[in-house]
PDB file of N, CA and C in Angstrom:
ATOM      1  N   UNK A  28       8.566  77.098  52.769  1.00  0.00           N
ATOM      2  CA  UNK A  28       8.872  78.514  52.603  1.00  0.00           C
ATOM      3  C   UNK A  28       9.844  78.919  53.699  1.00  0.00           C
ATOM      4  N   UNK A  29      10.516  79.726  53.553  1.00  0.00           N
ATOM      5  CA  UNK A  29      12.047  80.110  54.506  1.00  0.00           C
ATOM      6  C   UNK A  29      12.190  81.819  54.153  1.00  0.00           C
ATOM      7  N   UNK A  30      12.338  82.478  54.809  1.00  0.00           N
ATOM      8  CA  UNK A  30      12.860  83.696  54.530  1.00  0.00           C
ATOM      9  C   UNK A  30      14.753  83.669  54.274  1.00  0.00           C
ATOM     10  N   UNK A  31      14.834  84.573  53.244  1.00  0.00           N
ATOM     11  CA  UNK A  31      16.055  84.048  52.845  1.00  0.00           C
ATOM     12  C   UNK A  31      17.257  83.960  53.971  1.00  0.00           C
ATOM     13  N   UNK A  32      17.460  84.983  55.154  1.00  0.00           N
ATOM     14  CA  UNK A  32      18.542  84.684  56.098  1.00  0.00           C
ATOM     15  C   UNK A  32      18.111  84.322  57.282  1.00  0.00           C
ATOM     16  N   UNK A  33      17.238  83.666  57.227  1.00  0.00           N
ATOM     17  CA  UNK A  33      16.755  83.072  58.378  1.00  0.00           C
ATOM     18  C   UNK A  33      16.899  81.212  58.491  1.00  0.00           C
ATOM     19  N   UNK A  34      17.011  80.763  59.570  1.00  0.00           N
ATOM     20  CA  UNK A  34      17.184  79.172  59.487  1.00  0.00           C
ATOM     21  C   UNK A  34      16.009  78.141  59.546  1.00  0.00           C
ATOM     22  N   UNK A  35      14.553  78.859  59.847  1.00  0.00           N
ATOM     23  CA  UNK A  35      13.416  78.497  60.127  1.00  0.00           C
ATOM     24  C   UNK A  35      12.747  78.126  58.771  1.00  0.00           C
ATOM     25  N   UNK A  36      12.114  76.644  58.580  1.00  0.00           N
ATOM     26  CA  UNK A  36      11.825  76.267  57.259  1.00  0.00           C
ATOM     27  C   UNK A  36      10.398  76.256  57.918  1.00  0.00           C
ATOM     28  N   UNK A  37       9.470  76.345  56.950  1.00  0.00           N
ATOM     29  CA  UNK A  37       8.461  75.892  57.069  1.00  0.00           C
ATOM     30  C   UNK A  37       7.440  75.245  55.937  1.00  0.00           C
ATOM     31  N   UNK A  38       7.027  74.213  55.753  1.00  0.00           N
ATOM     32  CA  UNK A  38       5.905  73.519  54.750  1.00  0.00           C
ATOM     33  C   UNK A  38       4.438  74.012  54.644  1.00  0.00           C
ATOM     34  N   UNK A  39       3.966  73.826  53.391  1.00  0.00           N
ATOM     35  CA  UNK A  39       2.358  74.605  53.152  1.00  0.00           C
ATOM     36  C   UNK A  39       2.425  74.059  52.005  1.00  0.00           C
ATOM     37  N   UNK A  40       0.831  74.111  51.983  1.00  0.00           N
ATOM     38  CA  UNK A  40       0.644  73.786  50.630  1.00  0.00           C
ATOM     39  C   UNK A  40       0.810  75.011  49.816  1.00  0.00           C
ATOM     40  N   UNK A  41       0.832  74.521  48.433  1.00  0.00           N
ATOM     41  CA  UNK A  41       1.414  75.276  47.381  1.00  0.00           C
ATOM     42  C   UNK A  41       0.105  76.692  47.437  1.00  0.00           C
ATOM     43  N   UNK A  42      -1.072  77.007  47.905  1.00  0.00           N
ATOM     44  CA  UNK A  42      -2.031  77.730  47.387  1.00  0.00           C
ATOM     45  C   UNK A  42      -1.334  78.576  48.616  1.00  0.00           C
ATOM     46  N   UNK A  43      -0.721  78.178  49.660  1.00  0.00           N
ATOM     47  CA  UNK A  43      -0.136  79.625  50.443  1.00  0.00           C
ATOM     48  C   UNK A  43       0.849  80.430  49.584  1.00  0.00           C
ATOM     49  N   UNK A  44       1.131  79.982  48.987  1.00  0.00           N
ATOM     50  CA  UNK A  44       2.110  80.775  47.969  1.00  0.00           C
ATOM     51  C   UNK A  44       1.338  81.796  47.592  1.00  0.00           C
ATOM     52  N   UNK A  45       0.236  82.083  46.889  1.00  0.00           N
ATOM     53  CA  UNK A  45      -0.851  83.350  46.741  1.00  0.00           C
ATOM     54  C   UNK A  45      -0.441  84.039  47.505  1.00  0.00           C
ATOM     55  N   UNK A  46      -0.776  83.903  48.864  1.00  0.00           N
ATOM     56  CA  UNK A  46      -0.862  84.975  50.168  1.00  0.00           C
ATOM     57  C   UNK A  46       0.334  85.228  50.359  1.00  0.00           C
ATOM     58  N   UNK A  47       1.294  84.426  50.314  1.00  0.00           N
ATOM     59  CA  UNK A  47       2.863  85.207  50.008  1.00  0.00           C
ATOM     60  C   UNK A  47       3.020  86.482  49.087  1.00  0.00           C
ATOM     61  N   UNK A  48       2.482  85.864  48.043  1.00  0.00           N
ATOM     62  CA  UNK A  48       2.449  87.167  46.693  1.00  0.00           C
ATOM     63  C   UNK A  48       1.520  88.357  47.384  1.00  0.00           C
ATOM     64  N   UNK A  49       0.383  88.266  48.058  1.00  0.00           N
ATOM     65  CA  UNK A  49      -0.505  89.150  48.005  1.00  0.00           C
ATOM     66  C   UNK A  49      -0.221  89.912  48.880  1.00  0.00           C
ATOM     67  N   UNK A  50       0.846  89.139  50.051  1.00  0.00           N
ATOM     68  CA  UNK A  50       1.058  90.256  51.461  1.00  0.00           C
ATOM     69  C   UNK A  50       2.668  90.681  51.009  1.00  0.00           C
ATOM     70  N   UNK A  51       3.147  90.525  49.648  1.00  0.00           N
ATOM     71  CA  UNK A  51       4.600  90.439  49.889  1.00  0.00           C
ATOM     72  C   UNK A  51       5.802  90.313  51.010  1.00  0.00           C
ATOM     73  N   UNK A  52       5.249  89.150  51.341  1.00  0.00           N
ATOM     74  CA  UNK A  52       6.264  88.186  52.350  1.00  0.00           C
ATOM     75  C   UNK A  52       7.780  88.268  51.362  1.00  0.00           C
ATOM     76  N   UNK A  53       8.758  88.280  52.437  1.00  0.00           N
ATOM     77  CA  UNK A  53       9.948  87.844  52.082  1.00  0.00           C
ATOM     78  C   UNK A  53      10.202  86.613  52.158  1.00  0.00           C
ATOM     79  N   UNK A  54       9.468  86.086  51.487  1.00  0.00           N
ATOM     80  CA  UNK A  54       9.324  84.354  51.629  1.00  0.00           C
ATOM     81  C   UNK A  54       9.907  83.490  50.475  1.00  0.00           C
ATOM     82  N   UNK A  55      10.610  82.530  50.265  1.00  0.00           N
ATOM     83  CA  UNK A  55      10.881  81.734  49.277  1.00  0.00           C
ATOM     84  C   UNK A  55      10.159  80.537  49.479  1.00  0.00           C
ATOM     85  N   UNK A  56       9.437  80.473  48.101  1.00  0.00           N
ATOM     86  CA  UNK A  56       9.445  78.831  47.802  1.00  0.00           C
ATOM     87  C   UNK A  56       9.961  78.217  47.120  1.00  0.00           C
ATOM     88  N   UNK A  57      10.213  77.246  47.548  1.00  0.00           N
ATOM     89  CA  UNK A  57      10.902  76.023  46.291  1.00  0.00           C
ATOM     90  C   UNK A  57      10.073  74.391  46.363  1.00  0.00           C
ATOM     91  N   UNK A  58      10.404  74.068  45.205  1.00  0.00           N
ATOM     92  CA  UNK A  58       9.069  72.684  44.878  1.00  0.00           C
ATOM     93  C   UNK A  58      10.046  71.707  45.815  1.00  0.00           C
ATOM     94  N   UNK A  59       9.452  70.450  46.135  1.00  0.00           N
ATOM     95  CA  UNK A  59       9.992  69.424  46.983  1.00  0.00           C
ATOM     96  C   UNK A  59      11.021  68.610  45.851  1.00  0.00           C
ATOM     97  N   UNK A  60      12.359  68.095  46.402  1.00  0.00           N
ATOM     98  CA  UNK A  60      13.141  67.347  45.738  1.00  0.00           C
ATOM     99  C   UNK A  60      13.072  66.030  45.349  1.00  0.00           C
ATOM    100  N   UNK A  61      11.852  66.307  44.865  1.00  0.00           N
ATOM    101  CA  UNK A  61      11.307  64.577  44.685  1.00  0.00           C
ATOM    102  C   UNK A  61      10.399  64.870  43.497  1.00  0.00           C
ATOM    103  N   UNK A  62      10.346  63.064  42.479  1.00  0.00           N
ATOM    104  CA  UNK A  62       9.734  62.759  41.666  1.00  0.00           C
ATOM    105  C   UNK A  62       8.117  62.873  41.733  1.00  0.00           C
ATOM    106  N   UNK A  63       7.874  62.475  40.987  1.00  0.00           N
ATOM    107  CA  UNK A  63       6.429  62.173  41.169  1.00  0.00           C
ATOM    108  C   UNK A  63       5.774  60.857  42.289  1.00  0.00           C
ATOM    109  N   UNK A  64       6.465  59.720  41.461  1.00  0.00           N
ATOM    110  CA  UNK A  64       6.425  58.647  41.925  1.00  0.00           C
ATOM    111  C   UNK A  64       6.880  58.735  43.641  1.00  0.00           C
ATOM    112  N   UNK A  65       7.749  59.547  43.952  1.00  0.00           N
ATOM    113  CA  UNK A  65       8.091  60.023  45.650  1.00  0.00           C
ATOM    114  C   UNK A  65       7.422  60.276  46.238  1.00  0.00           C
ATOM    115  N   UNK A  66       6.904  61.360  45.128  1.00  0.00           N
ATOM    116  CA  UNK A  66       6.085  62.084  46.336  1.00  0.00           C
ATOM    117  C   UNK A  66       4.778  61.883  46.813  1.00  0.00           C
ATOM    118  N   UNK A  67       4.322  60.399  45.717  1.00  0.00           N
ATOM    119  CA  UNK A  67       2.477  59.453  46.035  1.00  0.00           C
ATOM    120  C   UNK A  67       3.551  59.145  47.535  1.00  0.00           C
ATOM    121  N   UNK A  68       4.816  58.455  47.525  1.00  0.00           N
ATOM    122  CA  UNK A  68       5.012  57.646  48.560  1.00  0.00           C
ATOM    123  C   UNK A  68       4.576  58.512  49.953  1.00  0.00           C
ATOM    124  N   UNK A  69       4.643  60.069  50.060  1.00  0.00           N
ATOM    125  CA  UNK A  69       4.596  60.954  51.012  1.00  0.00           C
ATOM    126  C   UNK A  69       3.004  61.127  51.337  1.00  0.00           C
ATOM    127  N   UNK A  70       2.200  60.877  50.428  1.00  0.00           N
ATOM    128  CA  UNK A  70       0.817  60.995  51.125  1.00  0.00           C
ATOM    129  C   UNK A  70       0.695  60.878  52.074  1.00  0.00           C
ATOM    130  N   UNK A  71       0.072  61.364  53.278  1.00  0.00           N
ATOM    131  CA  UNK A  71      -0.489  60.796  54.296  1.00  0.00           C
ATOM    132  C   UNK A  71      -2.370  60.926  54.075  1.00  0.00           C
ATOM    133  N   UNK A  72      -2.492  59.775  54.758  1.00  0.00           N
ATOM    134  CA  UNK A  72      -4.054  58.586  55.101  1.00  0.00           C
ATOM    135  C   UNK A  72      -4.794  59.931  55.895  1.00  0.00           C
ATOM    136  N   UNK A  73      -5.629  60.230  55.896  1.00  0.00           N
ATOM    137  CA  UNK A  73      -6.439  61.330  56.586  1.00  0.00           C
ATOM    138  C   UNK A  73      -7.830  60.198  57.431  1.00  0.00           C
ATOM    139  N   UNK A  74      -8.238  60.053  58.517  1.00  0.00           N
ATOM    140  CA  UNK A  74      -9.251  59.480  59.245  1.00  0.00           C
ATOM    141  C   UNK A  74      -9.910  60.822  59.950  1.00  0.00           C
ATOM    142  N   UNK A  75     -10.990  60.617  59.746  1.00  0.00           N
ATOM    143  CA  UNK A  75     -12.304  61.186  59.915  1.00  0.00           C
ATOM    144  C   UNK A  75     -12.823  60.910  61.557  1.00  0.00           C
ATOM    145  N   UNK A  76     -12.652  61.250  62.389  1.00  0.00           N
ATOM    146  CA  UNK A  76     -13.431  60.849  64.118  1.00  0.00           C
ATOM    147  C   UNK A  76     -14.385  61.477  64.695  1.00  0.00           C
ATOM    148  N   UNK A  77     -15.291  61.111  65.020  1.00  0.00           N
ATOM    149  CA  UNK A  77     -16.111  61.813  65.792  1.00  0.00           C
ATOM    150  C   UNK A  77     -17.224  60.980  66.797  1.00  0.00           C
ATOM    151  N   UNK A  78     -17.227  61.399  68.052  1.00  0.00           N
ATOM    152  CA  UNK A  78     -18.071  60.873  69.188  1.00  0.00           C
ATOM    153  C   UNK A  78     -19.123  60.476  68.424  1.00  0.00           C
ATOM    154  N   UNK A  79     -19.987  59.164  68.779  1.00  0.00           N
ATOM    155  CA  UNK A  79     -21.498  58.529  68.090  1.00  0.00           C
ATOM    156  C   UNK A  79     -22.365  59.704  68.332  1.00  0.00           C
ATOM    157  N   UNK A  80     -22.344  60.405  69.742  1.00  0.00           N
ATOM    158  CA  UNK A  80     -23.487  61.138  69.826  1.00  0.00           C
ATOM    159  C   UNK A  80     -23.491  62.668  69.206  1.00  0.00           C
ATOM    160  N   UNK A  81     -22.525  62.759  68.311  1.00  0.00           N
ATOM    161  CA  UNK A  81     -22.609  63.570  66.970  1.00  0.00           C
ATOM    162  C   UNK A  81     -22.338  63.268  65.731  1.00  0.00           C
ATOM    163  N   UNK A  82     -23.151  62.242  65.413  1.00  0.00           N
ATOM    164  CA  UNK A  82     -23.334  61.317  64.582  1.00  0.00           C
ATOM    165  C   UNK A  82     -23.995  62.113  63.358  1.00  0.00           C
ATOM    166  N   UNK A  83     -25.477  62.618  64.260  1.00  0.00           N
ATOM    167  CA  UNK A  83     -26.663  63.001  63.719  1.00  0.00           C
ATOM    168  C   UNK A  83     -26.929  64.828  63.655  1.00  0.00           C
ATOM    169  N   UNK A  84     -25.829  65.227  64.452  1.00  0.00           N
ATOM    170  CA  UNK A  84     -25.864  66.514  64.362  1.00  0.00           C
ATOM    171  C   UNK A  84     -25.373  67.560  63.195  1.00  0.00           C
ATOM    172  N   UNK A  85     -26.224  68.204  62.971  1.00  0.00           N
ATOM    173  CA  UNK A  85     -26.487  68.627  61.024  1.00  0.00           C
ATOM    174  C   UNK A  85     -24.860  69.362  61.004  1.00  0.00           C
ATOM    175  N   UNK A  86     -24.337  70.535  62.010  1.00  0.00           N
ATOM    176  CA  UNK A  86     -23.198  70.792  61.705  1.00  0.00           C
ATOM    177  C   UNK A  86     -22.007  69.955  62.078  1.00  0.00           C
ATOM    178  N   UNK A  87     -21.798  69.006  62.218  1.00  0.00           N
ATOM    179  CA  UNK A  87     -21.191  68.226  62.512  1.00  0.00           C
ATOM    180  C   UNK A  87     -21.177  67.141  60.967  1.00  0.00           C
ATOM    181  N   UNK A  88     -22.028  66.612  60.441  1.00  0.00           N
ATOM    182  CA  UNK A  88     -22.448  66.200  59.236  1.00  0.00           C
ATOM    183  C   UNK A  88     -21.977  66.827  58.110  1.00  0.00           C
ATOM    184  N   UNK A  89     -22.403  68.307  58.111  1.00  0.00           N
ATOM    185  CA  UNK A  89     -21.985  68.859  57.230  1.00  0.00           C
ATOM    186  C   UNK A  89     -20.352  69.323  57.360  1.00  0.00           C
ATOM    187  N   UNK A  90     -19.504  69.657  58.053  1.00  0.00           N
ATOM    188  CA  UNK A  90     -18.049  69.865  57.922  1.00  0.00           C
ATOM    189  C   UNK A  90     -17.498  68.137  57.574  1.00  0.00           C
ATOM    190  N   UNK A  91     -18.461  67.109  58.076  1.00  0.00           N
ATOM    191  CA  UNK A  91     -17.606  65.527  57.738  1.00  0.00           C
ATOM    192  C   UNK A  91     -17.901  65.937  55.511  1.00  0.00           C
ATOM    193  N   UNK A  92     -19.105  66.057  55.745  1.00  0.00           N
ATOM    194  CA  UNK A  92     -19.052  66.098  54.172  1.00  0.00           C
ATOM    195  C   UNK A  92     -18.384  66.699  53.420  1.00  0.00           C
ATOM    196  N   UNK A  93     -18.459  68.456  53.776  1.00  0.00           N
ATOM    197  CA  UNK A  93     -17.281  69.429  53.443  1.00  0.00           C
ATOM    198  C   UNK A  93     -16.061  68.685  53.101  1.00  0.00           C
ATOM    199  N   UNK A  94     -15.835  68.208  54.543  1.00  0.00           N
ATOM    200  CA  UNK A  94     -13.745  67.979  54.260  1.00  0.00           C
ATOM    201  C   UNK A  94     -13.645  66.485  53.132  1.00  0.00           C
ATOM    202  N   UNK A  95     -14.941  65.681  53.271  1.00  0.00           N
ATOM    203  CA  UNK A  95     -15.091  64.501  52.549  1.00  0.00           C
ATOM    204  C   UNK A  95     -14.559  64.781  50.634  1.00  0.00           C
ATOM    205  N   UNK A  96     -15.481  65.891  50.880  1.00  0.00           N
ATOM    206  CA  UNK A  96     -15.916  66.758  48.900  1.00  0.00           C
ATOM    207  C   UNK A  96     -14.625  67.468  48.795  1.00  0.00           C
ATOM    208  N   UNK A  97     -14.359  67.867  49.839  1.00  0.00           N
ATOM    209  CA  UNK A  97     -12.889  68.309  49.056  1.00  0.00           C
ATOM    210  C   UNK A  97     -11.406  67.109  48.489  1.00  0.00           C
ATOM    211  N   UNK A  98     -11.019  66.687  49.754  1.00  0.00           N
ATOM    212  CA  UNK A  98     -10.398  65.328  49.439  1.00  0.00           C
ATOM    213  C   UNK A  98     -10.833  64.954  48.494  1.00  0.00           C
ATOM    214  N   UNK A  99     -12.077  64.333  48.512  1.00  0.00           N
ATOM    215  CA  UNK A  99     -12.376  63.367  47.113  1.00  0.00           C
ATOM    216  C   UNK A  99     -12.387  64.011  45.506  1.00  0.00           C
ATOM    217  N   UNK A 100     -12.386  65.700  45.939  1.00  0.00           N
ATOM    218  CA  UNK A 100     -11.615  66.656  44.338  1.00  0.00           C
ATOM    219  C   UNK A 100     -10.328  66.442  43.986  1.00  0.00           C
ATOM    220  N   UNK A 101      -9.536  65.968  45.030  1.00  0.00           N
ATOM    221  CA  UNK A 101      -8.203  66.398  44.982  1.00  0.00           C
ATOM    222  C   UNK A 101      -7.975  65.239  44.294  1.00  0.00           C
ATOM    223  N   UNK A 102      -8.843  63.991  44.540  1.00  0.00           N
ATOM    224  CA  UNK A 102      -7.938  62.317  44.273  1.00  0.00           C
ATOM    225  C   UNK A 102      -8.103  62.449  42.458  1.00  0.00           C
TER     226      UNK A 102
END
């Protein structure tokens, strides 16, 4: 997204586009210049870290699962 006379680009996922519409930003989007097949190549690998001794700790557990259940909607 870029405001139109400005030189500052910036990337988001496509669901910021909503909040563009909803705050009427002077914002443009445009889709990426790439195929399909391109744009698997652009994925990036997401790794999961966390110290052993919050292994077992329930909120800690539950945001690994959270971000787990979402990713694994998206695939």
């Amino acid at each position: 997204a870029a405001q139109p006379d400005n030189l500052l680009l910036a990337t988001a996922p496509r669901y910021c586009q909503y909040y563009n519409q909803l705050h009427q930003l002077p914002l443009v989007a445009l889709p990426l210049p790439f195929d399909e097949s391109q744009q698997k190549k652009l994925e990036v690998p997401f790794t999961l870290l966390w110290h052993k001794r919050n292994s077992h700790n329930p909120k800690i557990v539950w945001l690994r699962e959270t971000i787990k259940n979402l990713y694994a909607s998206m695939a």
